[in-house]
Amino acid sequence: MKYTCSIDINLPLDNVVSLWENKAYFKEWQDGFQYIKLIKGEPNSVGTKSKILLQEGKRKIELIETILINNLPEEKKALYEHIHMTNTQTTRFKKLSENQTRYISEVEYTKFNGIIPKVMAKLFPGMFKKQSQKWMNQFKTFAETIN
């Protein structure tokens, strides 16, 4: 399953990328974000692994992120591994004008483990895209408000 989301943000490219990369702000625009902890490597470097913890109600979601490519603002690609699924996410930022930037996210789910995740992906594929777009919308609101 593969999809793309995008949103235009009314800020200069450098400002958008700086805010998006700043881990201290993740909780401001990612519902349930608890922390990101470095496991191996140097922050933001190719090959670096980090543990991400999200809380959704009483359920904790633990992901392992591996950075595959990082040459922002052009592209950052990371692998996300979870007990129930594996996906890659490629993030790009494009300058539209001096004060407007397009934020693009391409997500590809490559593996679903277990019957429930497989059924969810088959019956409700839009739910995954909806969550990605929600976080992008929240990031836009956060970024335009903080600046």
Short mmCIF file of N, CA and C in Angstrom, two decimals:
data_model
loop_
_atom_site.label_atom_id
_atom_site.label_comp_id
_atom_site.label_asym_id
_atom_site.label_seq_id
_atom_site.Cartn_x
_atom_site.Cartn_y
_atom_site.Cartn_z
N MET A 1 0.85 -1.17 0.00
CA MET A 1 0.00 0.00 0.00
C MET A 1 0.90 1.23 0.00
N LYS A 2 0.59 2.16 -0.90
CA LYS A 2 1.40 3.36 -1.05
C LYS A 2 0.48 4.56 -1.24
N TYR A 3 0.86 5.70 -0.63
CA TYR A 3 0.09 6.93 -0.81
C TYR A 3 0.98 8.14 -0.60
N THR A 4 0.49 9.29 -1.08
CA THR A 4 1.20 10.56 -0.95
C THR A 4 0.25 11.59 -0.38
N CYS A 5 0.76 12.41 0.54
CA CYS A 5 0.03 13.53 1.11
C CYS A 5 0.88 14.78 0.93
N SER A 6 0.24 15.93 0.87
CA SER A 6 1.00 17.18 0.82
C SER A 6 0.18 18.31 1.40
N ILE A 7 0.90 19.37 1.77
CA ILE A 7 0.25 20.57 2.30
C ILE A 7 1.19 21.75 2.05
N ASP A 8 0.60 22.91 1.78
CA ASP A 8 1.39 24.13 1.58
C ASP A 8 1.39 24.93 2.88
N ILE A 9 2.59 25.36 3.26
CA ILE A 9 2.79 26.07 4.53
C ILE A 9 3.27 27.48 4.21
N ASN A 10 2.67 28.46 4.85
CA ASN A 10 2.99 29.86 4.59
C ASN A 10 4.19 30.33 5.41
N LEU A 11 5.33 29.72 5.11
CA LEU A 11 6.61 30.07 5.73
C LEU A 11 7.73 29.76 4.74
N PRO A 12 8.89 30.41 4.90
CA PRO A 12 10.03 30.10 4.06
C PRO A 12 10.52 28.67 4.27
N LEU A 13 11.10 28.10 3.24
CA LEU A 13 11.60 26.73 3.25
C LEU A 13 12.47 26.42 4.47
N ASP A 14 13.47 27.24 4.73
CA ASP A 14 14.39 26.97 5.84
C ASP A 14 13.67 26.92 7.19
N ASN A 15 12.70 27.79 7.39
CA ASN A 15 11.94 27.79 8.65
C ASN A 15 11.15 26.50 8.81
N VAL A 16 10.49 26.08 7.73
CA VAL A 16 9.67 24.87 7.77
C VAL A 16 10.53 23.65 8.10
N VAL A 17 11.65 23.50 7.40
CA VAL A 17 12.52 22.34 7.62
C VAL A 17 13.08 22.35 9.04
N SER A 18 13.49 23.50 9.51
CA SER A 18 14.05 23.61 10.87
C SER A 18 13.02 23.20 11.93
N LEU A 19 11.79 23.66 11.78
CA LEU A 19 10.74 23.29 12.74
C LEU A 19 10.41 21.80 12.65
N TRP A 20 10.34 21.28 11.42
CA TRP A 20 9.98 19.87 11.21
C TRP A 20 11.03 18.93 11.80
N GLU A 21 12.29 19.30 11.70
CA GLU A 21 13.38 18.45 12.20
C GLU A 21 13.57 18.53 13.72
N ASN A 22 13.05 19.56 14.35
CA ASN A 22 13.29 19.80 15.77
C ASN A 22 12.45 18.84 16.63
N LYS A 23 13.13 17.86 17.20
CA LYS A 23 12.46 16.82 18.00
C LYS A 23 11.71 17.39 19.20
N ALA A 24 12.15 18.53 19.71
CA ALA A 24 11.49 19.16 20.86
C ALA A 24 10.06 19.57 20.51
N TYR A 25 9.76 19.73 19.24
CA TYR A 25 8.43 20.15 18.81
C TYR A 25 7.53 19.00 18.37
N PHE A 26 8.03 17.79 18.29
CA PHE A 26 7.22 16.67 17.80
C PHE A 26 5.90 16.54 18.54
N LYS A 27 5.93 16.73 19.85
CA LYS A 27 4.71 16.59 20.66
C LYS A 27 3.67 17.66 20.32
N GLU A 28 4.10 18.75 19.71
CA GLU A 28 3.19 19.83 19.36
C GLU A 28 2.30 19.50 18.17
N TRP A 29 2.73 18.58 17.32
CA TRP A 29 1.96 18.30 16.11
C TRP A 29 1.72 16.81 15.84
N GLN A 30 2.32 15.94 16.63
CA GLN A 30 2.09 14.50 16.48
C GLN A 30 1.34 14.00 17.71
N ASP A 31 0.05 13.75 17.55
CA ASP A 31 -0.77 13.25 18.66
C ASP A 31 -0.12 12.02 19.28
N GLY A 32 -0.04 12.01 20.59
CA GLY A 32 0.45 10.84 21.30
C GLY A 32 1.95 10.68 21.34
N PHE A 33 2.69 11.61 20.75
CA PHE A 33 4.15 11.48 20.77
C PHE A 33 4.65 11.55 22.21
N GLN A 34 5.48 10.57 22.59
CA GLN A 34 6.06 10.53 23.93
C GLN A 34 7.55 10.88 23.89
N TYR A 35 8.28 10.15 23.04
CA TYR A 35 9.72 10.45 22.93
C TYR A 35 10.33 9.76 21.73
N ILE A 36 11.53 10.22 21.39
CA ILE A 36 12.39 9.57 20.41
C ILE A 36 13.74 9.42 21.09
N LYS A 37 14.28 8.20 21.08
CA LYS A 37 15.52 7.90 21.79
C LYS A 37 16.52 7.29 20.81
N LEU A 38 17.69 7.88 20.74
CA LEU A 38 18.75 7.39 19.86
C LEU A 38 19.23 6.02 20.34
N ILE A 39 19.28 5.06 19.41
CA ILE A 39 19.77 3.71 19.73
C ILE A 39 21.18 3.53 19.21
N LYS A 40 21.41 3.99 17.96
CA LYS A 40 22.70 3.77 17.32
C LYS A 40 22.93 4.85 16.27
N GLY A 41 24.16 5.38 16.21
CA GLY A 41 24.51 6.34 15.18
C GLY A 41 24.47 7.78 15.67
N GLU A 42 24.60 8.67 14.71
CA GLU A 42 24.57 10.12 14.97
C GLU A 42 23.22 10.66 14.54
N PRO A 43 22.63 11.58 15.33
CA PRO A 43 21.31 12.12 14.96
C PRO A 43 21.26 12.61 13.52
N ASN A 44 20.20 12.24 12.83
CA ASN A 44 19.92 12.66 11.45
C ASN A 44 20.88 12.12 10.40
N SER A 45 21.74 11.17 10.75
CA SER A 45 22.68 10.59 9.80
C SER A 45 22.14 9.28 9.23
N VAL A 46 22.55 8.98 7.99
CA VAL A 46 22.14 7.74 7.35
C VAL A 46 22.61 6.56 8.21
N GLY A 47 21.72 5.60 8.42
CA GLY A 47 22.02 4.42 9.22
C GLY A 47 21.65 4.55 10.69
N THR A 48 21.36 5.76 11.13
CA THR A 48 21.00 5.97 12.53
C THR A 48 19.68 5.29 12.85
N LYS A 49 19.64 4.65 14.02
CA LYS A 49 18.43 3.99 14.51
C LYS A 49 17.96 4.69 15.77
N SER A 50 16.64 4.89 15.86
CA SER A 50 16.03 5.51 17.04
C SER A 50 14.77 4.75 17.39
N LYS A 51 14.44 4.78 18.67
CA LYS A 51 13.18 4.20 19.16
C LYS A 51 12.21 5.35 19.37
N ILE A 52 11.01 5.20 18.82
CA ILE A 52 9.95 6.20 18.96
C ILE A 52 8.81 5.58 19.74
N LEU A 53 8.30 6.31 20.72
CA LEU A 53 7.16 5.82 21.49
C LEU A 53 6.00 6.80 21.31
N LEU A 54 4.86 6.25 20.90
CA LEU A 54 3.61 6.99 20.78
C LEU A 54 2.60 6.37 21.73
N GLN A 55 1.69 7.17 22.25
CA GLN A 55 0.64 6.67 23.14
C GLN A 55 -0.70 6.99 22.49
N GLU A 56 -1.50 5.97 22.26
CA GLU A 56 -2.83 6.13 21.67
C GLU A 56 -3.83 5.57 22.67
N GLY A 57 -4.39 6.45 23.49
CA GLY A 57 -5.24 5.99 24.59
C GLY A 57 -4.39 5.22 25.57
N LYS A 58 -4.78 3.98 25.88
CA LYS A 58 -4.00 3.15 26.79
C LYS A 58 -2.94 2.34 26.05
N ARG A 59 -3.00 2.37 24.72
CA ARG A 59 -2.10 1.56 23.90
C ARG A 59 -0.81 2.31 23.59
N LYS A 60 0.32 1.64 23.83
CA LYS A 60 1.63 2.21 23.49
C LYS A 60 2.08 1.64 22.16
N ILE A 61 2.59 2.52 21.30
CA ILE A 61 3.06 2.11 19.99
C ILE A 61 4.56 2.41 19.92
N GLU A 62 5.34 1.35 19.76
CA GLU A 62 6.80 1.49 19.70
C GLU A 62 7.27 1.22 18.28
N LEU A 63 8.03 2.15 17.75
CA LEU A 63 8.57 2.05 16.39
C LEU A 63 10.09 2.13 16.45
N ILE A 64 10.74 1.47 15.51
CA ILE A 64 12.18 1.63 15.33
C ILE A 64 12.35 2.35 13.99
N GLU A 65 12.99 3.50 14.04
CA GLU A 65 13.24 4.30 12.84
C GLU A 65 14.69 4.11 12.42
N THR A 66 14.90 3.84 11.14
CA THR A 66 16.25 3.78 10.56
C THR A 66 16.30 4.79 9.42
N ILE A 67 17.21 5.74 9.50
CA ILE A 67 17.33 6.74 8.44
C ILE A 67 18.06 6.12 7.25
N LEU A 68 17.41 6.18 6.09
CA LEU A 68 17.96 5.60 4.86
C LEU A 68 18.63 6.66 3.97
N ILE A 69 18.03 7.84 3.91
CA ILE A 69 18.53 8.97 3.12
C ILE A 69 18.22 10.23 3.91
N ASN A 70 19.16 11.17 3.95
CA ASN A 70 18.85 12.46 4.56
C ASN A 70 19.66 13.56 3.88
N ASN A 71 19.01 14.21 2.95
CA ASN A 71 19.61 15.40 2.32
C ASN A 71 18.54 16.49 2.22
N LEU A 72 17.91 16.73 3.38
CA LEU A 72 16.86 17.75 3.43
C LEU A 72 17.41 19.10 3.01
N PRO A 73 16.60 19.91 2.36
CA PRO A 73 15.15 19.82 2.23
C PRO A 73 14.67 18.94 1.06
N GLU A 74 15.62 18.47 0.23
CA GLU A 74 15.21 17.68 -0.92
C GLU A 74 14.53 16.38 -0.54
N GLU A 75 15.11 15.65 0.45
CA GLU A 75 14.55 14.34 0.76
C GLU A 75 15.09 13.78 2.06
N LYS A 76 14.19 13.18 2.82
CA LYS A 76 14.57 12.34 3.96
C LYS A 76 13.71 11.08 3.87
N LYS A 77 14.37 9.93 3.84
CA LYS A 77 13.66 8.66 3.76
C LYS A 77 14.04 7.83 4.97
N ALA A 78 13.04 7.27 5.63
CA ALA A 78 13.28 6.46 6.81
C ALA A 78 12.41 5.20 6.78
N LEU A 79 12.95 4.16 7.38
CA LEU A 79 12.25 2.89 7.54
C LEU A 79 11.67 2.87 8.95
N TYR A 80 10.39 2.49 9.07
CA TYR A 80 9.74 2.38 10.37
C TYR A 80 9.27 0.95 10.56
N GLU A 81 9.75 0.34 11.64
CA GLU A 81 9.40 -1.05 11.94
C GLU A 81 8.61 -1.11 13.24
N HIS A 82 7.50 -1.80 13.17
CA HIS A 82 6.60 -1.99 14.30
C HIS A 82 6.25 -3.48 14.34
N ILE A 83 5.83 -3.96 15.47
CA ILE A 83 5.49 -5.37 15.60
C ILE A 83 4.43 -5.81 14.57
N HIS A 84 3.53 -4.89 14.17
CA HIS A 84 2.46 -5.24 13.25
C HIS A 84 2.66 -4.80 11.81
N MET A 85 3.63 -3.91 11.56
CA MET A 85 3.80 -3.42 10.19
C MET A 85 5.16 -2.77 9.99
N THR A 86 5.55 -2.68 8.71
CA THR A 86 6.79 -2.04 8.30
C THR A 86 6.46 -1.08 7.17
N ASN A 87 7.02 0.12 7.23
CA ASN A 87 6.80 1.07 6.16
C ASN A 87 8.00 1.99 5.98
N THR A 88 8.07 2.60 4.81
CA THR A 88 9.05 3.66 4.58
C THR A 88 8.27 4.95 4.41
N GLN A 89 8.91 6.04 4.79
CA GLN A 89 8.33 7.36 4.60
C GLN A 89 9.39 8.25 4.00
N THR A 90 9.05 8.88 2.88
CA THR A 90 9.94 9.83 2.23
C THR A 90 9.31 11.21 2.37
N THR A 91 10.06 12.13 2.95
CA THR A 91 9.59 13.49 3.17
C THR A 91 10.39 14.43 2.30
N ARG A 92 9.68 15.34 1.64
CA ARG A 92 10.33 16.34 0.79
C ARG A 92 9.72 17.71 1.08
N PHE A 93 10.54 18.73 0.88
CA PHE A 93 10.06 20.10 1.01
C PHE A 93 10.45 20.86 -0.25
N LYS A 94 9.49 21.60 -0.82
CA LYS A 94 9.75 22.37 -2.04
C LYS A 94 9.40 23.82 -1.81
N LYS A 95 10.30 24.69 -2.21
CA LYS A 95 10.06 26.12 -2.13
C LYS A 95 9.08 26.52 -3.23
N LEU A 96 7.95 27.09 -2.84
CA LEU A 96 6.96 27.57 -3.80
C LEU A 96 7.16 29.05 -4.08
N SER A 97 7.56 29.78 -3.03
CA SER A 97 7.87 31.21 -3.14
C SER A 97 8.73 31.55 -1.93
N GLU A 98 9.06 32.80 -1.77
CA GLU A 98 9.90 33.20 -0.63
C GLU A 98 9.25 32.86 0.71
N ASN A 99 7.93 32.88 0.74
CA ASN A 99 7.21 32.65 2.01
C ASN A 99 6.21 31.52 1.94
N GLN A 100 6.45 30.56 1.04
CA GLN A 100 5.54 29.42 0.99
C GLN A 100 6.31 28.16 0.60
N THR A 101 6.04 27.07 1.33
CA THR A 101 6.74 25.80 1.16
C THR A 101 5.73 24.67 1.06
N ARG A 102 5.98 23.75 0.16
CA ARG A 102 5.15 22.55 0.06
C ARG A 102 5.85 21.41 0.82
N TYR A 103 5.10 20.78 1.71
CA TYR A 103 5.55 19.64 2.51
C TYR A 103 4.88 18.41 1.91
N ILE A 104 5.70 17.45 1.47
CA ILE A 104 5.21 16.25 0.78
C ILE A 104 5.67 15.01 1.55
N SER A 105 4.76 14.08 1.75
CA SER A 105 5.09 12.83 2.43
C SER A 105 4.60 11.66 1.60
N GLU A 106 5.52 10.78 1.24
CA GLU A 106 5.18 9.56 0.51
C GLU A 106 5.39 8.38 1.47
N VAL A 107 4.36 7.58 1.66
CA VAL A 107 4.43 6.46 2.60
C VAL A 107 4.14 5.18 1.83
N GLU A 108 4.97 4.17 2.10
CA GLU A 108 4.74 2.86 1.50
C GLU A 108 4.83 1.79 2.58
N TYR A 109 3.71 1.11 2.79
CA TYR A 109 3.68 -0.01 3.73
C TYR A 109 4.13 -1.25 2.95
N THR A 110 5.17 -1.90 3.47
CA THR A 110 5.75 -3.03 2.76
C THR A 110 5.44 -4.37 3.42
N LYS A 111 4.96 -4.33 4.67
CA LYS A 111 4.71 -5.57 5.39
C LYS A 111 3.67 -5.36 6.49
N PHE A 112 2.72 -6.28 6.57
CA PHE A 112 1.76 -6.31 7.66
C PHE A 112 1.86 -7.67 8.33
N ASN A 113 2.01 -7.68 9.64
CA ASN A 113 2.13 -8.92 10.41
C ASN A 113 0.86 -9.14 11.20
N GLY A 114 0.24 -10.28 11.04
CA GLY A 114 -0.97 -10.61 11.80
C GLY A 114 -2.22 -10.32 10.99
N ILE A 115 -3.27 -10.99 11.36
CA ILE A 115 -4.53 -10.90 10.62
C ILE A 115 -5.19 -9.54 10.75
N ILE A 116 -5.20 -8.96 11.94
CA ILE A 116 -5.89 -7.67 12.14
C ILE A 116 -5.24 -6.56 11.31
N PRO A 117 -3.92 -6.37 11.36
CA PRO A 117 -3.32 -5.33 10.51
C PRO A 117 -3.57 -5.56 9.01
N LYS A 118 -3.55 -6.82 8.58
CA LYS A 118 -3.80 -7.13 7.17
C LYS A 118 -5.24 -6.78 6.77
N VAL A 119 -6.18 -7.10 7.64
CA VAL A 119 -7.59 -6.79 7.37
C VAL A 119 -7.81 -5.28 7.36
N MET A 120 -7.21 -4.58 8.34
CA MET A 120 -7.34 -3.11 8.41
C MET A 120 -6.82 -2.47 7.14
N ALA A 121 -5.65 -2.92 6.67
CA ALA A 121 -5.05 -2.36 5.46
C ALA A 121 -5.91 -2.64 4.23
N LYS A 122 -6.52 -3.79 4.20
CA LYS A 122 -7.34 -4.19 3.05
C LYS A 122 -8.69 -3.45 3.05
N LEU A 123 -9.34 -3.40 4.21
CA LEU A 123 -10.67 -2.81 4.29
C LEU A 123 -10.69 -1.29 4.48
N PHE A 124 -9.67 -0.76 5.17
CA PHE A 124 -9.66 0.66 5.50
C PHE A 124 -8.33 1.33 5.12
N PRO A 125 -7.90 1.23 3.87
CA PRO A 125 -6.61 1.82 3.51
C PRO A 125 -6.57 3.33 3.69
N GLY A 126 -7.72 3.98 3.55
CA GLY A 126 -7.78 5.43 3.72
C GLY A 126 -7.47 5.90 5.12
N MET A 127 -7.63 5.02 6.10
CA MET A 127 -7.37 5.37 7.49
C MET A 127 -5.90 5.73 7.70
N PHE A 128 -5.01 5.04 6.99
CA PHE A 128 -3.58 5.30 7.12
C PHE A 128 -3.23 6.68 6.55
N LYS A 129 -3.75 6.96 5.36
CA LYS A 129 -3.51 8.26 4.72
C LYS A 129 -4.12 9.39 5.55
N LYS A 130 -5.30 9.14 6.10
CA LYS A 130 -5.98 10.15 6.91
C LYS A 130 -5.12 10.56 8.11
N GLN A 131 -4.47 9.58 8.77
CA GLN A 131 -3.62 9.88 9.92
C GLN A 131 -2.40 10.70 9.48
N SER A 132 -1.79 10.33 8.37
CA SER A 132 -0.63 11.08 7.87
C SER A 132 -1.02 12.52 7.56
N GLN A 133 -2.15 12.69 6.86
CA GLN A 133 -2.59 14.04 6.50
C GLN A 133 -2.95 14.85 7.74
N LYS A 134 -3.51 14.20 8.75
CA LYS A 134 -3.86 14.89 10.00
C LYS A 134 -2.62 15.48 10.65
N TRP A 135 -1.54 14.68 10.74
CA TRP A 135 -0.31 15.19 11.34
C TRP A 135 0.30 16.31 10.50
N MET A 136 0.18 16.22 9.19
CA MET A 136 0.69 17.29 8.33
C MET A 136 -0.11 18.57 8.53
N ASN A 137 -1.43 18.45 8.63
CA ASN A 137 -2.27 19.62 8.90
C ASN A 137 -1.92 20.25 10.24
N GLN A 138 -1.71 19.39 11.25
CA GLN A 138 -1.34 19.89 12.59
C GLN A 138 0.03 20.56 12.55
N PHE A 139 0.94 20.01 11.75
CA PHE A 139 2.26 20.64 11.63
C PHE A 139 2.12 22.03 11.01
N LYS A 140 1.32 22.16 9.96
CA LYS A 140 1.11 23.45 9.32
C LYS A 140 0.59 24.48 10.34
N THR A 141 -0.45 24.08 11.09
CA THR A 141 -1.02 24.98 12.10
C THR A 141 0.03 25.38 13.13
N PHE A 142 0.78 24.39 13.62
CA PHE A 142 1.83 24.66 14.60
C PHE A 142 2.88 25.62 14.03
N ALA A 143 3.40 25.30 12.84
CA ALA A 143 4.49 26.08 12.24
C ALA A 143 4.07 27.52 11.97
N GLU A 144 2.87 27.70 11.43
CA GLU A 144 2.41 29.05 11.12
C GLU A 144 2.08 29.84 12.37
N THR A 145 1.75 29.16 13.45
CA THR A 145 1.42 29.83 14.72
C THR A 145 2.67 30.23 15.48
N ILE A 146 3.68 29.37 15.49
CA ILE A 146 4.89 29.62 16.27
C ILE A 146 5.75 30.73 15.66
N ASN A 147 5.65 30.92 14.35
CA ASN A 147 6.47 31.94 13.68
C ASN A 147 5.74 33.25 13.51
#
